């Protein structure tokens, strides 16, 4: 499917050589990449349906360098696409023909671990997992754990407001940040928050988190670190139908239990995972739940008994509680391997990411089966059941003419369905280019205009990662215009006092 | 009595703002007026009374979500939640009494606008962390929405974060959707007695760094402790535990063992614990009423040093710590400048200071909120203008000027 990106500007293209020269004046030669073979490494992120080599790739190492690069790009009319590890599943780091890739991988140092204040100060190119590793010896961890945590960077996590399987209890990235250093497109450097809670003034850190690289470039991150739970156990529960599994989730929540993780897989996902890694999943079940409870052993053991009773009442057909750490990890192994497992049974797949109200799950799965039949493509479902975040995996073969387009069309139908039942287009992968053109199903013109006005406050010339998130770019001058309609109150009965 | 408008639905709210925009008429936003003394005095001839946008629209306990109008009294929401053994986990404080308005009257909109939380902030987050989505009308008189009704949502910018803590200067809320959570089955508080500030904050850091999932970490030096209903005749360092009954019992035992190395300990039962944390949350009863009041948000470990520095410079310092030392409530004898150079000098780069109570003239003259460096102040001003270019909403509330 053709993807309409902003028309490349000739002024930027003409300035390519001048920009490379100017950059080399203050950056090491290896930090400015302009040869075609090397640039190909940046032509897509983990959303591989679209590819576009950037004009240049630039790899700064200091905040001052980032500020200078952004100022220079502003002067020469060049767009900037920030990139962490390139694990975005929505094309957030897809390059532009007339823009540079600003690669943040060299910002790779843990600057400070501060146990007295229970935080860590890190550079944005540090991987998510490396933060937890840096504090593990002292019994701490960084709670959000997206499944790409080995590779994805904390800077990317901030840009996408990444989640993970433990969100229901421990929150998303936005709930675990204390401070940011950010460079604006103007080259201004602002520090937001610090080691204290709650920002002074407007919560600009909050709006930057999840802004997909459109507002500023993060150059330093202060995260909260938490003591690791004393223990954890998981239950593996099989059900004869999706309704019963969904019902069990509702009952667990209604009983006042907030599990550390609550995951669901449907039959196709169960079979793919079991064939891949023999986790011991029940192959006769239509759906399984993995419910993880964490905390002190006395609490976990108590909750395991309660959840077992709830599961039986909800009609579980199989039920196992992990008796050892090894068994707990085995229950998770299948879920964690679900994506590669699906990759083995299908030449290609795309992973969707809608969120729905939990109660809509059976209805959504039934409708999804109809859509799957309509488009003639298989769908396997893994689902963060605790917080309603669906990950349907659409299986296709890119070598079959038309299948990629059908997969995208099916994905769009699934996301429209999520919105229709009261949910949203994306729970944790971001809008990027993937869901950009569906934004209108969730937001009207006023909603989107206000978001774009916030973008204008940060980046008035629209040079930072344009073509992402918003279906139609509008000029800031146009967005700023006020529409004043008469001084009379159209509601004459509006109470006045 | 000021003149004003009292819309009853989003349409009327939009009409009111369209009128204000056309007339260039600044508006002072108000719910029940419980926090009129919070922030700088607003320079507006007309009141926009949002108390008519009241009522719970949807509450789905099994989805952990509640939607209500901004004018809904918080007490109504908390009452309904408690019937279903759920709660607002951020434990919103009632600043009514300390900011000159009535106590027990605050509305949902006011809690969101001021991003208010309580002692559980350290574990559960602030109001901002529980605001899933909202509808509002901007200073451009445009109705818009952001977010949704689900916890996991990264669709578009998270404008909820901007609305929380904006003190009504960006848009007038018309509907608010919150994440709610199960209320804990049991609660208990371990008190460590007679510690000085440094030892107390170190003990709280130890508790916060333990795997015991603490949900409240406060230190009351002797003077503040003497005003508590749980007074023990000396300083009180308090750690709260919440959760399933066997777990709370177990963790309380473990914490007593941990803290007993440092001094005498005492266990407060659920009822005493509830009363104690309400005192810590609402401030009023723990500090003298006739003082100016500052709220410092600090790196928790920096708390004692900042207070010690202030004690050297200022007379009659009265204070206590919440959030493991990260929140300091400071009561000072009233002066024209509210001691702001000394307070902000002591805070320096460890966090920020807000003047929470002082007479209107003082709040008009002294920077109530932390002054920002120029680039940040300019960015904040551009964000403000993106919602409210004519400066109609609560002008002067956060900074002098529109």
mmCIF file of C-alpha atoms in Angstrom, chain A residues 124-265:
data_model
loop_
_atom_site.group_PDB
_atom_site.id
_atom_site.type_symbol
_atom_site.label_atom_id
_atom_site.label_comp_id
_atom_site.label_asym_id
_atom_site.label_seq_id
_atom_site.Cartn_x
_atom_site.Cartn_y
_atom_site.Cartn_z
ATOM 1 C CA UNK A 124 18.843 7.485 26.322
ATOM 2 C CA UNK A 125 20.743 4.804 24.376
ATOM 3 C CA UNK A 126 20.985 2.511 27.405
ATOM 4 C CA UNK A 127 18.791 -0.544 26.901
ATOM 5 C CA UNK A 128 15.770 -1.131 29.079
ATOM 6 C CA UNK A 129 17.218 -4.376 30.434
ATOM 7 C CA UNK A 130 20.613 -2.800 31.160
ATOM 8 C CA UNK A 131 18.975 -0.501 33.720
ATOM 9 C CA UNK A 132 17.551 -3.455 35.616
ATOM 10 C CA UNK A 133 20.895 -5.215 35.356
ATOM 11 C CA UNK A 134 22.739 -2.189 36.708
ATOM 12 C CA UNK A 135 20.666 -2.231 39.902
ATOM 13 C CA UNK A 136 19.998 -5.980 40.225
ATOM 14 C CA UNK A 137 22.785 -6.674 42.716
ATOM 15 C CA UNK A 138 21.142 -4.305 45.198
ATOM 16 C CA UNK A 139 17.767 -6.065 44.767
ATOM 17 C CA UNK A 140 16.190 -3.368 42.564
ATOM 18 C CA UNK A 141 14.771 -3.302 39.042
ATOM 19 C CA UNK A 142 13.274 -0.907 36.521
ATOM 20 C CA UNK A 143 9.661 -2.068 36.310
ATOM 21 C CA UNK A 144 8.399 -1.499 32.721
ATOM 22 C CA UNK A 145 9.551 -4.489 30.672
ATOM 23 C CA UNK A 146 8.553 -4.361 27.007
ATOM 24 C CA UNK A 147 9.199 -7.691 25.284
ATOM 25 C CA UNK A 148 12.022 -6.109 23.269
ATOM 26 C CA UNK A 149 13.777 -5.120 26.498
ATOM 27 C CA UNK A 150 17.074 -6.749 25.539
ATOM 28 C CA UNK A 151 17.406 -4.391 22.598
ATOM 29 C CA UNK A 152 15.097 -1.411 23.021
ATOM 30 C CA UNK A 153 16.535 1.757 24.551
ATOM 31 C CA UNK A 154 15.135 3.838 27.369
ATOM 32 C CA UNK A 155 15.046 6.856 25.042
ATOM 33 C CA UNK A 156 12.796 4.896 22.704
ATOM 34 C CA UNK A 157 10.722 3.780 25.694
ATOM 35 C CA UNK A 158 10.166 7.433 26.623
ATOM 36 C CA UNK A 159 9.235 8.326 23.050
ATOM 37 C CA UNK A 160 6.730 5.467 22.835
ATOM 38 C CA UNK A 161 5.622 5.307 26.500
ATOM 39 C CA UNK A 162 6.410 1.599 26.395
ATOM 40 C CA UNK A 163 4.578 -0.911 28.525
ATOM 41 C CA UNK A 164 5.230 -4.582 29.111
ATOM 42 C CA UNK A 165 3.522 -7.462 30.872
ATOM 43 C CA UNK A 166 3.625 -5.886 34.330
ATOM 44 C CA UNK A 167 1.817 -2.602 33.543
ATOM 45 C CA UNK A 168 -1.356 -3.280 35.457
ATOM 46 C CA UNK A 169 0.506 -3.351 38.743
ATOM 47 C CA UNK A 170 3.616 -1.285 38.021
ATOM 48 C CA UNK A 171 2.555 1.182 35.333
ATOM 49 C CA UNK A 172 3.939 2.261 31.984
ATOM 50 C CA UNK A 173 7.069 4.257 31.252
ATOM 51 C CA UNK A 174 5.256 7.510 32.061
ATOM 52 C CA UNK A 175 4.530 6.307 35.603
ATOM 53 C CA UNK A 176 8.171 5.419 36.230
ATOM 54 C CA UNK A 177 9.994 8.559 35.084
ATOM 55 C CA UNK A 178 11.320 11.281 37.350
ATOM 56 C CA UNK A 179 13.262 13.520 35.026
ATOM 57 C CA UNK A 180 14.319 14.239 31.447
ATOM 58 C CA UNK A 181 16.818 16.380 29.662
ATOM 59 C CA UNK A 182 15.439 17.302 26.269
ATOM 60 C CA UNK A 183 16.796 19.225 23.310
ATOM 61 C CA UNK A 184 14.224 21.156 21.313
ATOM 62 C CA UNK A 185 14.421 21.658 17.559
ATOM 63 C CA UNK A 186 15.577 25.228 18.299
ATOM 64 C CA UNK A 187 18.654 23.799 20.027
ATOM 65 C CA UNK A 188 17.374 24.914 23.447
ATOM 66 C CA UNK A 189 18.066 22.392 26.198
ATOM 67 C CA UNK A 190 15.411 22.013 28.905
ATOM 68 C CA UNK A 191 15.505 19.900 32.049
ATOM 69 C CA UNK A 192 12.179 18.562 33.267
ATOM 70 C CA UNK A 193 11.686 17.093 36.737
ATOM 71 C CA UNK A 194 14.720 15.617 38.482
ATOM 72 C CA UNK A 195 14.945 13.222 41.392
ATOM 73 C CA UNK A 196 11.792 14.618 42.997
ATOM 74 C CA UNK A 197 8.160 13.716 42.340
ATOM 75 C CA UNK A 198 5.728 15.846 40.338
ATOM 76 C CA UNK A 199 6.951 18.556 38.017
ATOM 77 C CA UNK A 200 6.913 22.272 38.684
ATOM 78 C CA UNK A 201 4.614 24.038 36.244
ATOM 79 C CA UNK A 202 3.033 22.178 33.337
ATOM 80 C CA UNK A 203 3.863 18.486 33.115
ATOM 81 C CA UNK A 204 5.905 18.720 29.937
ATOM 82 C CA UNK A 205 7.658 15.459 30.775
ATOM 83 C CA UNK A 206 4.238 13.808 30.754
ATOM 84 C CA UNK A 207 3.355 15.081 27.291
ATOM 85 C CA UNK A 208 6.815 14.298 25.900
ATOM 86 C CA UNK A 209 6.432 10.702 27.050
ATOM 87 C CA UNK A 210 4.727 8.859 24.230
ATOM 88 C CA UNK A 211 5.100 11.760 21.785
ATOM 89 C CA UNK A 212 6.929 9.472 19.322
ATOM 90 C CA UNK A 213 9.908 11.728 18.758
ATOM 91 C CA UNK A 214 7.841 14.640 17.450
ATOM 92 C CA UNK A 215 8.411 17.113 20.282
ATOM 93 C CA UNK A 216 12.027 16.911 21.358
ATOM 94 C CA UNK A 217 15.123 14.735 21.524
ATOM 95 C CA UNK A 218 15.685 13.100 24.913
ATOM 96 C CA UNK A 219 19.337 13.208 25.989
ATOM 97 C CA UNK A 220 19.091 12.074 29.626
ATOM 98 C CA UNK A 221 16.522 10.102 31.603
ATOM 99 C CA UNK A 222 16.011 9.732 35.360
ATOM 100 C CA UNK A 223 13.934 6.653 36.174
ATOM 101 C CA UNK A 224 12.490 5.328 39.385
ATOM 102 C CA UNK A 225 13.875 1.984 40.460
ATOM 103 C CA UNK A 226 11.861 -0.339 42.674
ATOM 104 C CA UNK A 227 12.785 -3.181 44.996
ATOM 105 C CA UNK A 228 12.257 -6.492 43.214
ATOM 106 C CA UNK A 229 9.243 -8.423 44.553
ATOM 107 C CA UNK A 230 10.278 -10.951 47.192
ATOM 108 C CA UNK A 231 8.771 -13.852 45.250
ATOM 109 C CA UNK A 232 6.508 -14.715 42.327
ATOM 110 C CA UNK A 233 4.368 -17.653 41.262
ATOM 111 C CA UNK A 234 2.366 -18.189 38.102
ATOM 112 C CA UNK A 235 -0.809 -20.112 37.364
ATOM 113 C CA UNK A 236 -1.419 -21.731 33.998
ATOM 114 C CA UNK A 237 -5.151 -22.015 33.470
ATOM 115 C CA UNK A 238 -6.894 -23.617 30.482
ATOM 116 C CA UNK A 239 -10.429 -22.851 29.310
ATOM 117 C CA UNK A 240 -12.826 -24.453 26.836
ATOM 118 C CA UNK A 241 -13.787 -21.071 25.416
ATOM 119 C CA UNK A 242 -12.707 -17.443 25.210
ATOM 120 C CA UNK A 243 -15.794 -16.347 27.147
ATOM 121 C CA UNK A 244 -14.827 -18.402 30.177
ATOM 122 C CA UNK A 245 -11.268 -17.071 30.068
ATOM 123 C CA UNK A 246 -12.527 -13.491 29.793
ATOM 124 C CA UNK A 247 -14.949 -14.120 32.632
ATOM 125 C CA UNK A 248 -12.124 -15.433 34.809
ATOM 126 C CA UNK A 249 -10.134 -12.230 34.197
ATOM 127 C CA UNK A 250 -13.123 -10.115 35.242
ATOM 128 C CA UNK A 251 -13.618 -12.187 38.397
ATOM 129 C CA UNK A 252 -9.977 -11.896 39.425
ATOM 130 C CA UNK A 253 -10.126 -8.105 39.116
ATOM 131 C CA UNK A 254 -13.525 -7.941 40.836
ATOM 132 C CA UNK A 255 -12.066 -9.896 43.764
ATOM 133 C CA UNK A 256 -9.677 -7.018 44.340
ATOM 134 C CA UNK A 257 -6.601 -8.874 43.110
ATOM 135 C CA UNK A 258 -4.062 -6.978 40.986
ATOM 136 C CA UNK A 259 -1.789 -9.638 39.470
ATOM 137 C CA UNK A 260 1.780 -8.775 38.508
ATOM 138 C CA UNK A 261 0.965 -10.160 35.072
ATOM 139 C CA UNK A 262 -2.211 -11.541 33.493
ATOM 140 C CA UNK A 263 -1.773 -12.867 29.965
ATOM 141 C CA UNK A 264 -4.110 -14.709 27.629
ATOM 142 C CA UNK A 265 -3.424 -16.720 24.477
#
